[in-house]
Coordinates of C-alpha atoms and ligand atoms in Angstrom, one line a residue:
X1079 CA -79.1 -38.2 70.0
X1080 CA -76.5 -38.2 66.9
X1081 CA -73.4 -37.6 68.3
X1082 CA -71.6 -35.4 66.6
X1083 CA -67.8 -36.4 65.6
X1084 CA -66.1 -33.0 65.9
X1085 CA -63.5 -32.8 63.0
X1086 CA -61.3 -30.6 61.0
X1087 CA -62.8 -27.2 61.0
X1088 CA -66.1 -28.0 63.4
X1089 CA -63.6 -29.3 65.9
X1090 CA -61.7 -26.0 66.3
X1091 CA -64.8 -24.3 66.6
X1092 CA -65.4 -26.2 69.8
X1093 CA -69.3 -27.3 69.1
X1094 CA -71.5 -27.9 72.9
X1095 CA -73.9 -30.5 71.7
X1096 CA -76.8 -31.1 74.1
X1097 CA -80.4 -32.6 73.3
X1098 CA -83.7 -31.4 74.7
X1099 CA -86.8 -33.7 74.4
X1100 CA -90.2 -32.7 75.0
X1101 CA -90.9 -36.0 76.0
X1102 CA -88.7 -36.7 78.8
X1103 CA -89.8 -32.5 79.9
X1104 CA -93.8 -33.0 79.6
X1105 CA -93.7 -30.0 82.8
X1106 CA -92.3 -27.7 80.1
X1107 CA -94.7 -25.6 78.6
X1108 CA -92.7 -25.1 75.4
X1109 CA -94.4 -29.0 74.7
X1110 CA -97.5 -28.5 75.5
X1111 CA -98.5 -28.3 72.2
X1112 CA -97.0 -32.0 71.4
X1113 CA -100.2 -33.3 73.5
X1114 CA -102.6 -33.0 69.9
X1115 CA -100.2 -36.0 67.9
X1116 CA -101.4 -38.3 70.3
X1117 CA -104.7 -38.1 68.5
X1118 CA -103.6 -38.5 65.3
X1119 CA -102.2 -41.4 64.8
X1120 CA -104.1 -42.6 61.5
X1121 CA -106.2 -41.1 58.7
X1122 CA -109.0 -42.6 60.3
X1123 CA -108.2 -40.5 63.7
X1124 CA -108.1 -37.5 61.9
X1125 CA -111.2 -38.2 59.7
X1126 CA -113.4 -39.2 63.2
X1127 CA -112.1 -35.8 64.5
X1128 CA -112.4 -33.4 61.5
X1129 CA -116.2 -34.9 61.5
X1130 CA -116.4 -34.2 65.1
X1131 CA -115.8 -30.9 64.5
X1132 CA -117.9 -30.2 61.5
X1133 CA -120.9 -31.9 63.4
X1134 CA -120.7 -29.1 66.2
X1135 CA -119.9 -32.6 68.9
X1136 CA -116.8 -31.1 69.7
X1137 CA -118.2 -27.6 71.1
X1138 CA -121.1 -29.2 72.8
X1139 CA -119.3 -31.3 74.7
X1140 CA -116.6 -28.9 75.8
X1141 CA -119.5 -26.7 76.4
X1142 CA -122.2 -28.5 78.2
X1143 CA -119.3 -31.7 79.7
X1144 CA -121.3 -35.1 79.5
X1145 CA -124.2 -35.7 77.4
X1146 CA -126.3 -38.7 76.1
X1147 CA -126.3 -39.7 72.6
X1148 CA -129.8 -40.0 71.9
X1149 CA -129.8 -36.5 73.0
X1150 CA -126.3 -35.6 71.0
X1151 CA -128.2 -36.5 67.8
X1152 CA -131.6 -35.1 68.5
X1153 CA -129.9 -31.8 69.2
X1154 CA -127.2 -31.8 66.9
X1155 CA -129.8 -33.1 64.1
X1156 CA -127.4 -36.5 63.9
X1157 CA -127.5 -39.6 62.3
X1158 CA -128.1 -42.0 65.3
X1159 CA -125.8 -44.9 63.2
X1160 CA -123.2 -42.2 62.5
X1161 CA -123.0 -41.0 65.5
X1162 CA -122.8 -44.6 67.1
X1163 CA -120.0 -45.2 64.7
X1164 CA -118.5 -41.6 65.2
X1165 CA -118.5 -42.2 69.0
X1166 CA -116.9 -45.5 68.8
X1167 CA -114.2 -44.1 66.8
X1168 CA -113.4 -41.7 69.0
X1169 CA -113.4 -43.2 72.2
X1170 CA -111.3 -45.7 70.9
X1171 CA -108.9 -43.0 70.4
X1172 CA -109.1 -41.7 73.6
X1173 CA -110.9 -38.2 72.7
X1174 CA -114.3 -39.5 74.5
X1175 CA -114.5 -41.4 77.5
X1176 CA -118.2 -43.7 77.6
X1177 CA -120.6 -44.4 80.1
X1178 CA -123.6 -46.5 78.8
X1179 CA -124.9 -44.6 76.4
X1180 CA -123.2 -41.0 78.0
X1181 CA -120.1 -39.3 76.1
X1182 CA -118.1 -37.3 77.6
X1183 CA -114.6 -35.3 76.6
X1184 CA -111.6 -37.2 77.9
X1185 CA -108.9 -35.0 79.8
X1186 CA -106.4 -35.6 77.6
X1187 CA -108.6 -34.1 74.6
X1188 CA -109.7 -31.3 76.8
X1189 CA -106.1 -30.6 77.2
X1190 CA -105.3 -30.7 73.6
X1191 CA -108.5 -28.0 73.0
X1192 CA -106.2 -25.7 74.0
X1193 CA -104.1 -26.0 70.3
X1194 CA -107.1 -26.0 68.5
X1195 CA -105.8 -23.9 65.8
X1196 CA -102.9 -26.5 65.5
X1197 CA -105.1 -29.8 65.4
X1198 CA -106.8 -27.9 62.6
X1199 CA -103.7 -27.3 60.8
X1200 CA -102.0 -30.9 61.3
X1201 CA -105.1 -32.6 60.0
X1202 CA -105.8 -29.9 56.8
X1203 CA -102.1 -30.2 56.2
X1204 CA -101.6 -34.2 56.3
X1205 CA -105.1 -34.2 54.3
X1206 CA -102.9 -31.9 51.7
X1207 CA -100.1 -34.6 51.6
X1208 CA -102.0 -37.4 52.2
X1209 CA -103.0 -38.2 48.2
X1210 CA -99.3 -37.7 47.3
X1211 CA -98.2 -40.3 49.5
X1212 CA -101.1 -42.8 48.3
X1213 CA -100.1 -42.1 45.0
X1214 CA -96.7 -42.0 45.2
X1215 CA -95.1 -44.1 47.7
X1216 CA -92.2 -45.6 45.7
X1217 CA -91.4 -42.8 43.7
X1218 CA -90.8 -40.8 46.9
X1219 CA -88.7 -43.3 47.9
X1220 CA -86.7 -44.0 45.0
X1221 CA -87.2 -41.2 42.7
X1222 CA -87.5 -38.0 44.2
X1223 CA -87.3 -35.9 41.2
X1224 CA -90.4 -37.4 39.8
X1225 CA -91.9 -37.2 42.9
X1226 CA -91.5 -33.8 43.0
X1227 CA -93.1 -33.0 39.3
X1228 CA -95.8 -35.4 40.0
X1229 CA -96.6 -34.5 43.9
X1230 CA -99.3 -31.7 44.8
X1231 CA -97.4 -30.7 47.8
X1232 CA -94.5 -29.2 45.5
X1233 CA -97.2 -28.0 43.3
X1234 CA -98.6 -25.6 46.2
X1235 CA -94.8 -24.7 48.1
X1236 CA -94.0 -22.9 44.4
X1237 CA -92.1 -20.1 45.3
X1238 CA -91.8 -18.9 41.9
X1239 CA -95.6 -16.9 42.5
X1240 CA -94.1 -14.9 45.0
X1241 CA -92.5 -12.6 43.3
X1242 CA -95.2 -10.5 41.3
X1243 CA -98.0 -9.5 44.3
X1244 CA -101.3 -10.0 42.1
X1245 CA -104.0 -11.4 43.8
X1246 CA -103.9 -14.5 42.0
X1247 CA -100.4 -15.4 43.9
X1248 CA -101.3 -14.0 47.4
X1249 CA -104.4 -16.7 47.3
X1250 CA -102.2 -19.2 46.3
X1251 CA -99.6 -18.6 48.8
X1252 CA -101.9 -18.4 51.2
X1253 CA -103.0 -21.8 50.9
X1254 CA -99.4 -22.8 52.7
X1255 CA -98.5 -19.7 54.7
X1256 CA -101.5 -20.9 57.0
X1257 CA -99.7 -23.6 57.6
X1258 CA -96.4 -22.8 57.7
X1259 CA -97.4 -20.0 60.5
X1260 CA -99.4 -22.2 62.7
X1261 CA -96.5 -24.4 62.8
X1262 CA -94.2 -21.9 63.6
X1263 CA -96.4 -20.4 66.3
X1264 CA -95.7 -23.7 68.6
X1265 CA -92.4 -24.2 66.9
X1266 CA -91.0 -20.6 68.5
X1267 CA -91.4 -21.9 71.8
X1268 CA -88.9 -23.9 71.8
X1269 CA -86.7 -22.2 70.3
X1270 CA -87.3 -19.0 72.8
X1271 CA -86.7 -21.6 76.0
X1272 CA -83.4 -22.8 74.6
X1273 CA -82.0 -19.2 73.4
X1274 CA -80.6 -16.7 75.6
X1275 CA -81.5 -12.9 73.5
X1276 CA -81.8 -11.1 76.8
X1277 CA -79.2 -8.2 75.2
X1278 CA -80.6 -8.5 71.4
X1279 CA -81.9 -5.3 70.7
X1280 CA -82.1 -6.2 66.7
X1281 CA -83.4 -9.2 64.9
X1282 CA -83.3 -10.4 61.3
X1283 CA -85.0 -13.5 59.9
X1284 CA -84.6 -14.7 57.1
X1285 CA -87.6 -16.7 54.6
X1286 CA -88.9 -15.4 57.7
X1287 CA -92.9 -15.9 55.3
X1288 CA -95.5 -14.1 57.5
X1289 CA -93.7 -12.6 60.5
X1290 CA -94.8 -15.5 63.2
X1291 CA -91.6 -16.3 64.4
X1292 CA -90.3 -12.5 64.7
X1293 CA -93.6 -11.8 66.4
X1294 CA -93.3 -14.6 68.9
X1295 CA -89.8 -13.4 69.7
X1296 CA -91.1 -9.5 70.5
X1297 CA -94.2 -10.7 72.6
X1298 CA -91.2 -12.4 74.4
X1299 CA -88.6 -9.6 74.4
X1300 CA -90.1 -6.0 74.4
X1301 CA -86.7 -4.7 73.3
X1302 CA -86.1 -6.4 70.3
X1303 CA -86.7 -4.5 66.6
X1304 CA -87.6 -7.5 63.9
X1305 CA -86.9 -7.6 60.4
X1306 CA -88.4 -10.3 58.3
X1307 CA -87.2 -11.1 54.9
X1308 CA -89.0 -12.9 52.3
X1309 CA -90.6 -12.7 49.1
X1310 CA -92.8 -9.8 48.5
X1311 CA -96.0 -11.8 48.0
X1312 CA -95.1 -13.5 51.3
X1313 CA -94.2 -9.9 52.8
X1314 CA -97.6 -8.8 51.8
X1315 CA -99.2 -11.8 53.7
X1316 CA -96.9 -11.1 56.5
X1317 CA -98.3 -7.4 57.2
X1318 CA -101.5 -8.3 57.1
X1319 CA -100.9 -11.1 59.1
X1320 CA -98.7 -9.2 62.3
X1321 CA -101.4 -6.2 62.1
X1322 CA -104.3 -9.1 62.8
X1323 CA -102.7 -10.5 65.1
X1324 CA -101.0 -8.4 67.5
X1325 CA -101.1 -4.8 69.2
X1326 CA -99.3 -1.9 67.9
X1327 CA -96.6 -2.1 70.8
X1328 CA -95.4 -5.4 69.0
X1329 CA -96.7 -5.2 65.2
X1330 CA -94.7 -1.5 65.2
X1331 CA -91.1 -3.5 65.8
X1332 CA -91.7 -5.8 63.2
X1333 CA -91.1 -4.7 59.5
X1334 CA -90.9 -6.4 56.1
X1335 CA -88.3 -6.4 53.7
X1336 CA -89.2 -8.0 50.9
X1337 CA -86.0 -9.4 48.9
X1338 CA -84.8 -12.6 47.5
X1339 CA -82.2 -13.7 50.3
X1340 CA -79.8 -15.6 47.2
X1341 CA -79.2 -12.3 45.6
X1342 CA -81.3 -9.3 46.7
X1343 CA -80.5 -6.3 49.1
X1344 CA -80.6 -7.8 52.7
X1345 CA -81.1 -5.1 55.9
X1346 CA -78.2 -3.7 58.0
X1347 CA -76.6 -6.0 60.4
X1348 CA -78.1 -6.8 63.3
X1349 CA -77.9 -8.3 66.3
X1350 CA -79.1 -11.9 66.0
X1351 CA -79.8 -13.3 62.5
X1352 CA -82.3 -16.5 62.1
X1353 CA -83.3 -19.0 59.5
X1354 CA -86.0 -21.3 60.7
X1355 CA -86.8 -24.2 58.6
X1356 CA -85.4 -22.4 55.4
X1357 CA -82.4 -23.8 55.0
X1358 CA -83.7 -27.4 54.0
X1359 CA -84.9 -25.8 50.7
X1360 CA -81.8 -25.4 49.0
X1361 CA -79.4 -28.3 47.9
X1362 CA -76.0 -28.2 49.5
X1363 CA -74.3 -25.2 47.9
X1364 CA -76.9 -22.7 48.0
X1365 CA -77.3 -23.2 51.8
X1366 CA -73.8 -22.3 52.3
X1367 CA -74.3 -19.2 49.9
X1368 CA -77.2 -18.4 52.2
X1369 CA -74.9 -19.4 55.5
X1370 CA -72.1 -16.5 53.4
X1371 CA -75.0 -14.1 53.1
X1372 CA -76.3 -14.1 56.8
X1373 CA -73.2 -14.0 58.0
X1374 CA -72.6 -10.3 56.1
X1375 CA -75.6 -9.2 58.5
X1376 CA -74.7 -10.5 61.8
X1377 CA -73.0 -7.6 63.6
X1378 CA -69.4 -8.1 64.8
X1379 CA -70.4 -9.5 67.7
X1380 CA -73.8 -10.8 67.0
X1381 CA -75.1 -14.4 66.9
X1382 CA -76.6 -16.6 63.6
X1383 CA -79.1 -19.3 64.7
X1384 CA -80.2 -22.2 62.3
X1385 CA -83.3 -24.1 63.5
X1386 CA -84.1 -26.8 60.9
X1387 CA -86.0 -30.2 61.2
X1388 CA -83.8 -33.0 61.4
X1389 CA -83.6 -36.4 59.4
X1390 CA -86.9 -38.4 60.2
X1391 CA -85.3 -41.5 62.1
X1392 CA -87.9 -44.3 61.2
X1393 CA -86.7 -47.0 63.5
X1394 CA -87.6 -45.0 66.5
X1395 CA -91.1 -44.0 65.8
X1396 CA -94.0 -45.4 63.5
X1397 CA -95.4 -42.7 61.1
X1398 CA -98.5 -41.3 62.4
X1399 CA -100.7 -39.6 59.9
X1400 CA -99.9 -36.1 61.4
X1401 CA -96.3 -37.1 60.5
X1402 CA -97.0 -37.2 56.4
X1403 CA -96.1 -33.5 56.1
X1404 CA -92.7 -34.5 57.4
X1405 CA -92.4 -37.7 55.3
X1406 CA -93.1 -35.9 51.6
X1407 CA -89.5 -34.0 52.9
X1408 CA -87.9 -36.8 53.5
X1409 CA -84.9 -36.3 51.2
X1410 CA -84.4 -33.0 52.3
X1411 CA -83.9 -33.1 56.1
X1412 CA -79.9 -33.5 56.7
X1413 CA -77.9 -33.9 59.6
X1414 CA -76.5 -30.5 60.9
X1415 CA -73.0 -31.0 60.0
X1416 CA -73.5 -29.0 56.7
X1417 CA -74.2 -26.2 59.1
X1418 CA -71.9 -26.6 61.6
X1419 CA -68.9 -26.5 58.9
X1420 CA -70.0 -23.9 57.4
X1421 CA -70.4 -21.3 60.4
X1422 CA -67.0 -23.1 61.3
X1423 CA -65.3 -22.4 57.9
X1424 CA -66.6 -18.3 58.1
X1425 CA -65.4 -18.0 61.5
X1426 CA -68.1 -18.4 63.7
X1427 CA -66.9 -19.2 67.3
X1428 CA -68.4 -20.7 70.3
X1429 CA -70.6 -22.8 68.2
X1430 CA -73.5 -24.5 70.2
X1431 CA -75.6 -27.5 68.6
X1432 CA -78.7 -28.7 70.4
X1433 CA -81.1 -31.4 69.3
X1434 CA -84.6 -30.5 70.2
X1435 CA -87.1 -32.9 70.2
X1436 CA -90.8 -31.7 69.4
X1437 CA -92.8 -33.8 67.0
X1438 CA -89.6 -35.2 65.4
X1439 CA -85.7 -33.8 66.3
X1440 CA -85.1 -30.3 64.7
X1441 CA -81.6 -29.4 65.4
X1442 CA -80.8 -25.5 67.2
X1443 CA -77.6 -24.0 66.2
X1444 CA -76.5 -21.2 67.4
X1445 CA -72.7 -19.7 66.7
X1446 CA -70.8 -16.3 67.4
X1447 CA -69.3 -13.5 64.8
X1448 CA -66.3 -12.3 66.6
X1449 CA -66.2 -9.0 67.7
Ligands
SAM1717 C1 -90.3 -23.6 54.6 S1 -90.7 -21.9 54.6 C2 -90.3 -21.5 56.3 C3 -90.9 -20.2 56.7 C4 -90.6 -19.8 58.1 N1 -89.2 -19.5 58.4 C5 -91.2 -20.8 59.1 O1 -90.4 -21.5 59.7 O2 -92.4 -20.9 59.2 C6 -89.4 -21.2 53.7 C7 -89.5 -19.7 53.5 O3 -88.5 -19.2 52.7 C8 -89.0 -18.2 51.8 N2 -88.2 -18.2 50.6 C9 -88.1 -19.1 49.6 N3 -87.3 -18.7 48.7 C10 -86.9 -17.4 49.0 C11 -86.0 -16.5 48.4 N4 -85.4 -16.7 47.3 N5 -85.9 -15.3 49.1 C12 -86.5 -15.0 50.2 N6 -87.3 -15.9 50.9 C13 -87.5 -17.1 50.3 C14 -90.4 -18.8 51.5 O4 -91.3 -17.8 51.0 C15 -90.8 -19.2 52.9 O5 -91.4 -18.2 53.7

């Protein structure tokens, strides 16, 4: 953990830094999740995988437990090569354990089935990064500005087509709120463990895109009312998104405001007001505006909480290939004492800083309005 070296204005605030790992708390269900990087380590991991899946091996397996391969190709319709190849791959990585010429799902895999959703979405989303950080290795070292007009992950974050909701912009903003949502569905947990919100009755989150996070929240605590602010194409997404995904009891306490958090209208103060992984957007002087504005909505009272990634600390851990998501924002992951002044400097009391550790730290702020 980064100590933090309490000065000036964070010092008077009297910041309690703690960490939480998920590795050193594997019994913690918050972490579960963590169990799908292990198999996807390299591109090749994730191809052998992604093909797995595609080829129906996956299902069969889970379905029907241990099976020969000359009958995995006969009834699959499979190359007998590929498949030898395919197999190899994979129990190599660990997601197949072999017997002769019998395959069968390893534990560990069969434990990591149960985020499905989410090993879909690290290996789409790495795919999506992938070419940028073939093509443009140095310059996202050394030149992030033309990384960022020449990179295709900037090309499909553009929040600029969220504004006018024409069908053209909700398919393109699509194409990330999947991710962005599965991500956050995993993220929550975390951040529900480490929170006390037993007496919030009222919720605000800001960039809050399609309502995961305020959703995972009310499953959580029946007697919070959620308001999610984002741009109205992300809004849109975000309605039809709760009202698939939920029953009325929660998708009825969770509404959209669609606004633009730097200068539009922002709901009535609430309770507890969040920005997950928003903050990192905005260079220095726009996340303090942003800090200023949530602060206008957190009731006398009430608590702000900041949970953002943290900077990626290479000399701890090799870059897997799930990982290249978090690599292409390299430049834009800062420590958290940009934060912690700033809720210091507005007045903000009984500031507490965690470091949580999922698939890299994110740090968990959360700080007091006075009554
Ligand atoms: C990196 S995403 C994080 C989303 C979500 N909080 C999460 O953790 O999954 C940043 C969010 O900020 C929203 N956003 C960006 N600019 C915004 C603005 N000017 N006003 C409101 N929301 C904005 C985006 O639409 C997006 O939903």
């Amino acid at each position: 953990m980064s100590l933090i070296h309490a000065t000036g204005e964070v010092a008077r605030a009297k910041i309690v830094a703690r960490v939480t790992t998920g590795r050193m708390m594997p019994a913690m269900s918050c972490f579960d999740h963590l169990v799908v990087n292990q198999f996807l380590a390299t591109e090749i991991d994730a191809r052998a995988l992604k093909s797995a899946f595609e080829l129906g091996l996956v299902n069969w397996l889970q379905d029907r437990g241990a099976t020969l391969l000359p009958e995995l190709s006969h009834e699959l319709g499979l190359n007998s090569v590929g498949l030898g190849a395919l197999a190899g791959m994979l129990e190599t990585n660990a997601v197949l354990v072999r017997s002769g010429d019998m395959v069968e799902l390893t534990h560990e895999f069969t434990r990591a089935l149960a985020f499905r959703d989410l090993l879909h979405t690290r290996i789409d989303f790495a795919d999506c990064v992938w070419p940028d950080i073939h093509e443009l290795f140095t310059p996202l070292l050394n030149d992030v500005q033309q990384f960022m007009a020449r990179s295709r992950i900037f090309e499909l974050f553009r929040y600029d087509r969220c504004f006018d909701v024409t069908p053209q912009n909700l398919e393109a903003t699509r194409l990330w709120t999947r991710f962005t949502t599965c991500l956050t569905k995993y993220e929550s947990a975390a951040v529900i463990a480490a929170v006390e919100m037993g007496n919030v009755e009222t919720l605000i989150d800001l960039g809050g895109n399609t309502g995961e996070f305020a959703l995972r929240i009310c499953e959580r605590l029946p007697r919070i009312r959620a308001t999610v602010v984002d741009l109205p194409v992300v809004c849109e997404l975000g309605r039809e998104h709760i009202a698939g995904s939920a029953p009325l009891s929660q998708t009825s306490r969770i509404d959209f405001h669609p606004s633009d958090i730097r200068s539009g209208d922002l709901p009535t103060p609430a309770d507890l007001v969040s920005f997950k992984s928003v903050l990192h957007d905005w260079p220095d002087r726009d996340a303090k505006l942003l800090i200023e504005r949530a602060h206008s909505i957190v009731r006398p009272g009430g608590r702000i909480m900041i949970f953002e990634r943290a900077p990626l600390d290479l000399r701890e851990r090799r870059v897997t290939y799930a990982m290249a998501p978090d690599l292409v924002f390299l430049h834009f992951l800062r420590p958290p004492e940009l934060y912690l002044e700033a809720l210091a400097a507005l007045g903000f009391v009984s500031i507490d800083y965690q470091r949580i550790e999922l698939e890299i730290g994110f740090h968990l702020i959360v700080a007091r309005r006075p009554a």
